[in-house]
């Protein structure tokens, strides 16, 4: 009877989850971001020459592979029969996948679709009730580099390499051969190599080996290039599987063998961490280093079905919107597989985290050298999912040695590699060793992706010269993590658990700019780790507990994920100092607490509860004068993904996508630091221009912006400058439609055209914004060197100024126009001909305000900067904010007696062949101030009228009217908390895991990173359906 009740409860849970899935299906279809690629129309094929044209025609005649995802797991044959019974149109066929996962139920299929019938067939497929979505079968590629080679990414000389966009991986430093020669010099050299490269000794692995912990009975999945069957470095290769279209299980490249050696090698000269670990080698890359999403999905499903414990994935790329791949990662970790992945080799640039390592449920690993310094190649945070309309999370989670690490080679010798794809298996080996510490009977009760990450980040050793977005929690400390796991009890926690404004450089950028009254909210986005269960909930809104009366000067609002799945969620603090603290100087300390609960574990009756604590220590200064306050427009920035946003400098041929975030704390972090050192306070606006009070700021800084503008923004900015005295500084970028068309390329793997959706900046939109001031940019692409007052700079793919009022100051220099428009002109430009002067810098006073415009932003962007122009930015801000006129910039020789003017038909035009609404936060959207604006305008259209008011005055602190509304002491988000109704203690069982049987219908919260939660529920549904089918299969199997 108990078994029957358990079965019924489980069945009812599955039905209920399926209903939730159907309930949210329309919302999913509406909210899922558009694919970044546009397929070619048959009548608009554009090619460079006749040969290319023939190739494109030939490609167009072939079929394209698509992944069809279903809402439930079934045998592949059942899915095929379902589609064939529902789809009457021809032009498609089911592709049979012959791999080890074929014997298990699946949640997707691969079909080949005739390109001519693509649109109609995809529409028919997506109308089906049991079809979740349809997407191209993307191809992954990576580069395992040969010795002496430079880093190679997805683009070479401006052309895309085969495969999905992925970062470069390992760097080869050489191979070291075992020898029987008894030459003392050779023996000594070998000894030195062993001492230098035995990475296990740096973590004290021998201490655990001597206790008998060697990774025994830990199932380790290595997703890589395979491994040789009889390789002498490994004692426990349990299974090798091939998921590619090549008929081999062997590793012909050596990367998979190397990764396995770091994790579980037993050879003395290149020891692994856990030599008794059971190796399951998943060959997911071909010899050409190419893989497809469908190969990964099948392999992931097989890893779930065969109950892997740990999975290492030493790959990554910038596309966190490849939903089939990303959601399968969620499903994988939801099934209690601990995933470790490399954070990327795109350092030292910021905002370059790779997916899936940037996901909160994955242990993302960065690299350090043997001096405990962040390796130059290691990608830096923050995560960029959340921007421009929020703030990123701390990543990597931890760092480990990743330079010149010794591992196994194909030839049964040892070799060294460098890269975060090497640091990743170092941590994976540590994880395998730690898993073996826990008795096998207790592992699933204690160990999960959250509890393992808790042990790693809480045991890590913080590096003294790196910030949190470089090192995460710090260097992995095996023995400290071992001590934590020995006495671990399931609990929830917050990472990072401390935000201390007095601790630099770790707390950069927060420690570099104090808080003050009247500023935009400072957002800190922390991660909730829930070791109590795969599913958790926030029991009550987070609470701020100041340590003393002065702590009440801080007002905090919270946004957070009420549903914590899988294993993790987020907690974002939006912090403002109240107006009565306008003259306060000092520190504010206290704690933020949030209560988390999870359903009872198997065999338990009581709900699991835990209180998480985040310690705050904030530095507060008096409100700076208006002339020292600069506001950075983040709202109008668009990056890859979801669209093909091209790099600002067209001279950069190997990294053509703009994917680093364009944020003050990512690729503009050096500029931010220099402005702070110069005494400026720089705030971020992630909402429309109607959402800030212009009276509080000296300058609005617009740099490299790609989005459109609301009409209300244009009108307000005009009033802000002319009547309110706001300074305006604009750094534009290139924009040329002919060049954008030329930049598109056909991707053989997705069989799609990649076309830029805009230029380096959206010049037509900027011209609309600047039109009330009589200013406009052109469509030239200018390159060249110039000098102002002895400062030499490089103009790198900048644009020109074609409208500017009389009386303004305009600087022009002789540059060549490299745009496609100029190339098609009939006049040939030779080196012997004089270059035409092009206006690039303009400054003017207008009404109460001041304006400066410059046609290039590359000199502020640390990603691919040729020369910096920070000196120019300083002079511009001195003018726009403080009305100080540099005598060189305002020389009478550059004052315009007559206005620069070109007719409207000469202005750059918008592309008509791009649906910009798919990428824009403006086109087709409603103007509203978000949670990154001042509290008093959240959810409104902004400062249409100046809001005035006073806050409650604390004893001893005078109230100063800053022209804003009231702030409450503690503000919480308006999210509804899921209600858990305990009907009867006897009703609790392991089958009631989700708790949806005992609570009201789940409300979807408003998220800072909102695009993950709805797919999460879908993935949960698929996971439990899959596990149920496996259980039924096991019960039906003969003894």
Coordinates of N, CA, C and O in Angstrom, one line a residue, residues 218-311:
X218 N 34.6 6.3 -7.8 CA 34.1 7.6 -8.3 C 34.0 7.6 -9.8 O 35.0 7.3 -10.4
X219 N 32.9 7.8 -10.4 CA 32.7 7.7 -11.8 C 32.9 9.1 -12.4 O 32.1 10.0 -12.2
X220 N 34.0 9.2 -13.2 CA 34.5 10.4 -13.7 C 34.2 10.5 -15.2 O 34.8 9.7 -16.0
X221 N 33.4 11.3 -15.7 CA 33.1 11.5 -17.1 C 34.0 12.6 -17.7 O 34.0 13.7 -17.2
X222 N 34.8 12.2 -18.7 CA 35.7 13.2 -19.3 C 35.2 13.4 -20.8 O 35.3 12.6 -21.6
X223 N 34.7 14.6 -21.0 CA 34.2 15.0 -22.3 C 35.3 15.7 -23.1 O 35.6 16.8 -22.8
X224 N 35.9 14.9 -24.0 CA 37.1 15.5 -24.7 C 37.3 14.7 -26.0 O 36.3 14.4 -26.7
X225 N 38.6 14.4 -26.3 CA 38.9 13.8 -27.6 C 39.2 12.3 -27.5 O 39.7 11.7 -28.4
X226 N 38.8 11.7 -26.4 CA 38.9 10.3 -26.2 C 40.2 9.9 -25.5 O 40.9 10.7 -25.0
X227 N 40.4 8.5 -25.5 CA 41.6 8.0 -24.8 C 41.9 6.6 -25.4 O 41.0 5.9 -25.9
X228 N 43.2 6.3 -25.3 CA 43.6 5.0 -25.8 C 43.2 3.9 -24.9 O 43.3 4.0 -23.6
X229 N 42.8 2.7 -25.4 CA 42.3 1.6 -24.5 C 43.3 1.1 -23.5 O 43.0 0.9 -22.4
X230 N 44.5 0.9 -24.0 CA 45.5 0.2 -23.2 C 46.6 1.1 -22.7 O 47.8 0.7 -22.6
X231 N 46.3 2.4 -22.5 CA 47.3 3.4 -22.1 C 47.8 3.0 -20.7 O 47.1 2.8 -19.8
X232 N 49.1 2.9 -20.6 CA 49.7 2.4 -19.3 C 49.6 3.3 -18.2 O 49.9 2.9 -17.0
X233 N 49.3 4.6 -18.4 CA 49.2 5.5 -17.3 C 47.9 5.4 -16.5 O 47.8 6.1 -15.5
X234 N 47.0 4.6 -16.9 CA 45.7 4.5 -16.3 C 45.4 3.1 -15.9 O 45.5 2.2 -16.7
X235 N 44.9 2.9 -14.7 CA 44.6 1.6 -14.2 C 43.1 1.3 -14.2 O 42.7 0.2 -13.9
X236 N 42.3 2.3 -14.5 CA 40.8 2.1 -14.3 C 40.0 2.7 -15.4 O 39.1 3.5 -15.1
X237 N 40.3 2.4 -16.6 CA 39.4 2.9 -17.7 C 38.2 2.0 -17.8 O 38.3 0.9 -18.3
X238 N 37.1 2.5 -17.4 CA 35.9 1.7 -17.3 C 35.2 1.6 -18.7 O 34.6 0.5 -19.0
X239 N 35.1 2.7 -19.4 CA 34.3 2.7 -20.6 C 34.8 3.8 -21.5 O 35.1 4.9 -21.0
X240 N 34.8 3.5 -22.8 CA 35.1 4.5 -23.8 C 33.9 4.6 -24.8 O 33.5 3.5 -25.2
X241 N 33.4 5.8 -25.0 CA 32.3 5.9 -25.9 C 32.6 7.0 -27.0 O 33.2 8.0 -26.7
X242 N 32.1 6.7 -28.2 CA 32.3 7.7 -29.3 C 31.0 8.3 -29.7 O 30.0 7.6 -30.0
X243 N 31.0 9.6 -29.7 CA 29.7 10.4 -30.0 C 29.9 11.1 -31.3 O 29.0 11.9 -31.7
X244 N 31.0 11.0 -32.0 CA 31.2 11.7 -33.2 C 30.9 10.9 -34.5 O 30.4 9.8 -34.3
X245 N 31.1 11.5 -35.6 CA 30.9 10.7 -36.9 C 32.1 10.0 -37.4 O 32.1 9.6 -38.5
X246 N 33.1 9.9 -36.5 CA 34.3 9.2 -36.9 C 34.3 7.8 -36.2 O 33.9 7.7 -35.1
X247 N 34.8 6.8 -36.9 CA 34.7 5.4 -36.4 C 36.0 5.1 -35.6 O 36.8 4.3 -36.1
X248 N 36.1 5.7 -34.5 CA 37.2 5.4 -33.6 C 36.9 5.8 -32.2 O 36.2 6.8 -32.0
X249 N 37.5 5.1 -31.3 CA 37.4 5.5 -29.8 C 38.7 6.1 -29.3 O 38.8 6.7 -28.2
X250 N 39.8 6.1 -30.2 CA 41.1 6.6 -29.7 C 41.2 8.1 -29.7 O 40.5 8.8 -30.4
X251 N 42.2 8.6 -29.0 CA 42.5 10.0 -29.0 C 43.7 10.2 -29.9 O 44.8 9.8 -29.7
X252 N 43.4 10.9 -31.0 CA 44.5 11.1 -32.0 C 45.0 12.5 -31.9 O 45.9 12.9 -32.6
X253 N 44.5 13.3 -30.9 CA 45.0 14.6 -30.7 C 45.8 14.8 -29.4 O 46.8 15.5 -29.3
X254 N 45.4 14.0 -28.4 CA 46.2 14.0 -27.1 C 45.6 14.8 -26.0 O 46.0 14.7 -24.9
X255 N 44.6 15.6 -26.3 CA 44.0 16.5 -25.2 C 43.2 15.7 -24.2 O 43.4 15.9 -23.0
X256 N 42.4 14.8 -24.7 CA 41.6 13.9 -23.8 C 42.5 13.1 -22.9 O 42.3 12.9 -21.7
X257 N 43.6 12.5 -23.5 CA 44.5 11.7 -22.7 C 45.2 12.6 -21.6 O 45.4 12.2 -20.5
X258 N 45.6 13.8 -22.0 CA 46.2 14.7 -21.0 C 45.3 15.0 -19.9 O 45.7 15.0 -18.7
X259 N 44.0 15.4 -20.2 CA 43.1 15.7 -19.1 C 42.9 14.5 -18.2 O 42.8 14.7 -17.0
X260 N 42.7 13.3 -18.8 CA 42.6 12.1 -18.0 C 43.8 11.9 -17.1 O 43.7 11.5 -15.9
X261 N 45.0 12.2 -17.6 CA 46.2 12.0 -16.8 C 46.3 13.0 -15.6 O 46.7 12.6 -14.5
X262 N 45.8 14.2 -15.8 CA 45.8 15.2 -14.7 C 44.9 14.7 -13.6 O 45.1 14.8 -12.4
X263 N 43.8 14.1 -14.0 CA 42.7 13.7 -13.1 C 43.1 12.3 -12.4 O 43.1 12.2 -11.2
X264 N 43.6 11.4 -13.2 CA 43.7 10.0 -12.7 C 44.9 9.3 -13.1 O 45.0 8.0 -13.1
X265 N 45.9 10.0 -13.6 CA 47.2 9.3 -14.0 C 47.9 8.7 -12.9 O 48.0 9.2 -11.8
X266 N 48.6 7.5 -13.1 CA 49.3 6.8 -12.1 C 50.8 6.8 -12.4 O 51.6 6.3 -11.6
X267 N 51.3 7.4 -13.5 CA 52.7 7.4 -13.8 C 53.4 8.4 -13.0 O 53.0 9.5 -12.8
X268 N 54.5 8.0 -12.4 CA 55.3 8.7 -11.4 C 55.6 10.1 -11.8 O 55.7 11.1 -11.1
X269 N 56.0 10.3 -13.1 CA 56.5 11.6 -13.6 C 55.4 12.6 -13.9 O 55.6 13.7 -14.1
X270 N 54.1 12.1 -14.0 CA 53.0 13.0 -14.2 C 51.8 12.4 -13.5 O 50.8 12.0 -14.2
X271 N 51.8 12.4 -12.2 CA 50.8 11.9 -11.4 C 49.5 12.7 -11.5 O 49.5 13.9 -11.6
X272 N 48.4 11.9 -11.5 CA 47.1 12.6 -11.3 C 46.6 12.6 -9.9 O 47.3 12.0 -9.0
X273 N 45.5 13.2 -9.6 CA 45.1 13.4 -8.3 C 44.4 12.2 -7.7 O 44.5 11.9 -6.5
X274 N 43.6 11.5 -8.5 CA 42.8 10.4 -8.0 C 43.0 9.1 -8.9 O 42.2 8.8 -9.8
X275 N 44.1 8.4 -8.7 CA 44.5 7.3 -9.7 C 43.5 6.2 -9.7 O 43.5 5.4 -10.7
X276 N 42.7 6.0 -8.7 CA 41.7 4.9 -8.7 C 40.4 5.3 -9.2 O 39.4 4.5 -9.2
X277 N 40.2 6.5 -9.6 CA 39.0 7.0 -10.2 C 38.6 6.2 -11.4 O 39.5 5.8 -12.3
X278 N 37.3 5.9 -11.6 CA 36.8 5.2 -12.8 C 36.7 6.2 -13.9 O 35.9 7.1 -13.8
X279 N 37.4 5.9 -15.0 CA 37.4 6.9 -16.1 C 36.4 6.4 -17.1 O 36.4 5.3 -17.6
X280 N 35.5 7.3 -17.5 CA 34.5 7.1 -18.6 C 34.9 8.2 -19.6 O 34.6 9.4 -19.4
X281 N 35.5 7.8 -20.7 CA 36.0 8.7 -21.7 C 34.9 8.9 -22.8 O 34.5 8.0 -23.5
X282 N 34.4 10.1 -22.9 CA 33.3 10.5 -23.9 C 34.1 11.2 -25.0 O 34.5 12.3 -24.8
X283 N 34.2 10.6 -26.1 CA 34.8 11.2 -27.3 C 33.8 12.1 -28.0 O 33.0 11.6 -28.8
X284 N 33.8 13.4 -27.7 CA 32.8 14.3 -28.3 C 33.4 15.2 -29.4 O 32.6 16.0 -30.0
X285 N 34.7 15.1 -29.5 CA 35.4 15.9 -30.6 C 36.0 15.0 -31.6 O 36.6 14.0 -31.3
X286 N 35.9 15.4 -32.9 CA 36.6 14.7 -33.9 C 38.1 15.1 -33.9 O 38.5 15.9 -33.2
X287 N 38.8 14.4 -34.8 CA 40.2 14.8 -35.0 C 40.4 16.2 -35.5 O 41.4 16.8 -35.3
X288 N 39.4 16.7 -36.2 CA 39.4 18.1 -36.6 C 38.9 19.1 -35.6 O 38.7 20.2 -35.8
X289 N 38.7 18.5 -34.3 CA 38.3 19.3 -33.2 C 36.9 20.0 -33.4 O 36.7 21.1 -33.0
X290 N 36.0 19.2 -34.0 CA 34.6 19.7 -34.2 C 33.6 18.8 -33.5 O 33.8 17.6 -33.4
X291 N 32.6 19.4 -33.0 CA 31.5 18.7 -32.4 C 30.2 19.4 -32.6 O 30.2 20.6 -33.0
X292 N 29.1 18.6 -32.5 CA 27.8 19.2 -32.7 C 26.9 19.2 -31.4 O 27.2 18.3 -30.5
X293 N 26.0 20.1 -31.3 CA 25.1 20.1 -30.1 C 24.5 18.8 -29.9 O 24.4 18.3 -28.7
X294 N 24.0 18.2 -30.9 CA 23.3 16.9 -30.8 C 24.2 15.8 -30.2 O 23.7 15.0 -29.4
X295 N 25.5 15.9 -30.5 CA 26.4 14.9 -30.0 C 26.5 15.1 -28.4 O 26.5 14.2 -27.7
X296 N 26.6 16.4 -28.1 CA 26.7 16.7 -26.6 C 25.4 16.3 -25.9 O 25.4 15.7 -24.8
X297 N 24.2 16.5 -26.5 CA 23.0 16.2 -25.9 C 22.8 14.7 -25.6 O 22.4 14.3 -24.5
X298 N 23.2 13.9 -26.6 CA 23.2 12.5 -26.4 C 24.1 12.0 -25.4 O 23.8 11.2 -24.5
X299 N 25.3 12.6 -25.4 CA 26.4 12.2 -24.4 C 26.0 12.6 -23.0 O 26.2 11.9 -22.0
X300 N 25.4 13.8 -22.9 CA 24.9 14.3 -21.6 C 23.8 13.3 -21.1 O 23.8 13.0 -19.9
X301 N 22.8 13.0 -21.9 CA 21.8 12.1 -21.5 C 22.4 10.7 -21.1 O 21.9 10.1 -20.1
X302 N 23.4 10.3 -21.8 CA 24.0 9.0 -21.4 C 24.7 9.1 -20.0 O 24.7 8.2 -19.2
X303 N 25.3 10.3 -19.8 CA 26.0 10.5 -18.5 C 25.0 10.5 -17.4 O 25.2 10.0 -16.3
X304 N 23.8 11.0 -17.6 CA 22.7 11.0 -16.6 C 22.2 9.6 -16.4 O 22.1 9.1 -15.3
X305 N 22.0 8.9 -17.5 CA 21.5 7.5 -17.4 C 22.4 6.5 -16.7 O 22.0 5.6 -16.0
X306 N 23.7 6.8 -16.8 CA 24.7 5.9 -16.3 C 25.3 6.4 -14.9 O 26.3 5.9 -14.4
X307 N 24.6 7.4 -14.4 CA 24.9 7.9 -13.0 C 26.4 8.3 -12.8 O 27.0 7.8 -11.9
X308 N 26.9 9.2 -13.7 CA 28.2 9.7 -13.4 C 28.2 10.6 -12.2 O 27.2 11.2 -11.8
X309 N 29.3 10.6 -11.5 CA 29.5 11.4 -10.3 C 30.1 12.8 -10.6 O 29.6 13.8 -10.1
X310 N 31.1 12.9 -11.5 CA 31.8 14.1 -11.8 C 31.9 14.2 -13.3 O 32.1 13.1 -14.0
X311 N 31.9 15.4 -13.9 CA 32.1 15.6 -15.3 C 33.0 16.7 -15.5 O 32.8 17.8 -15.0

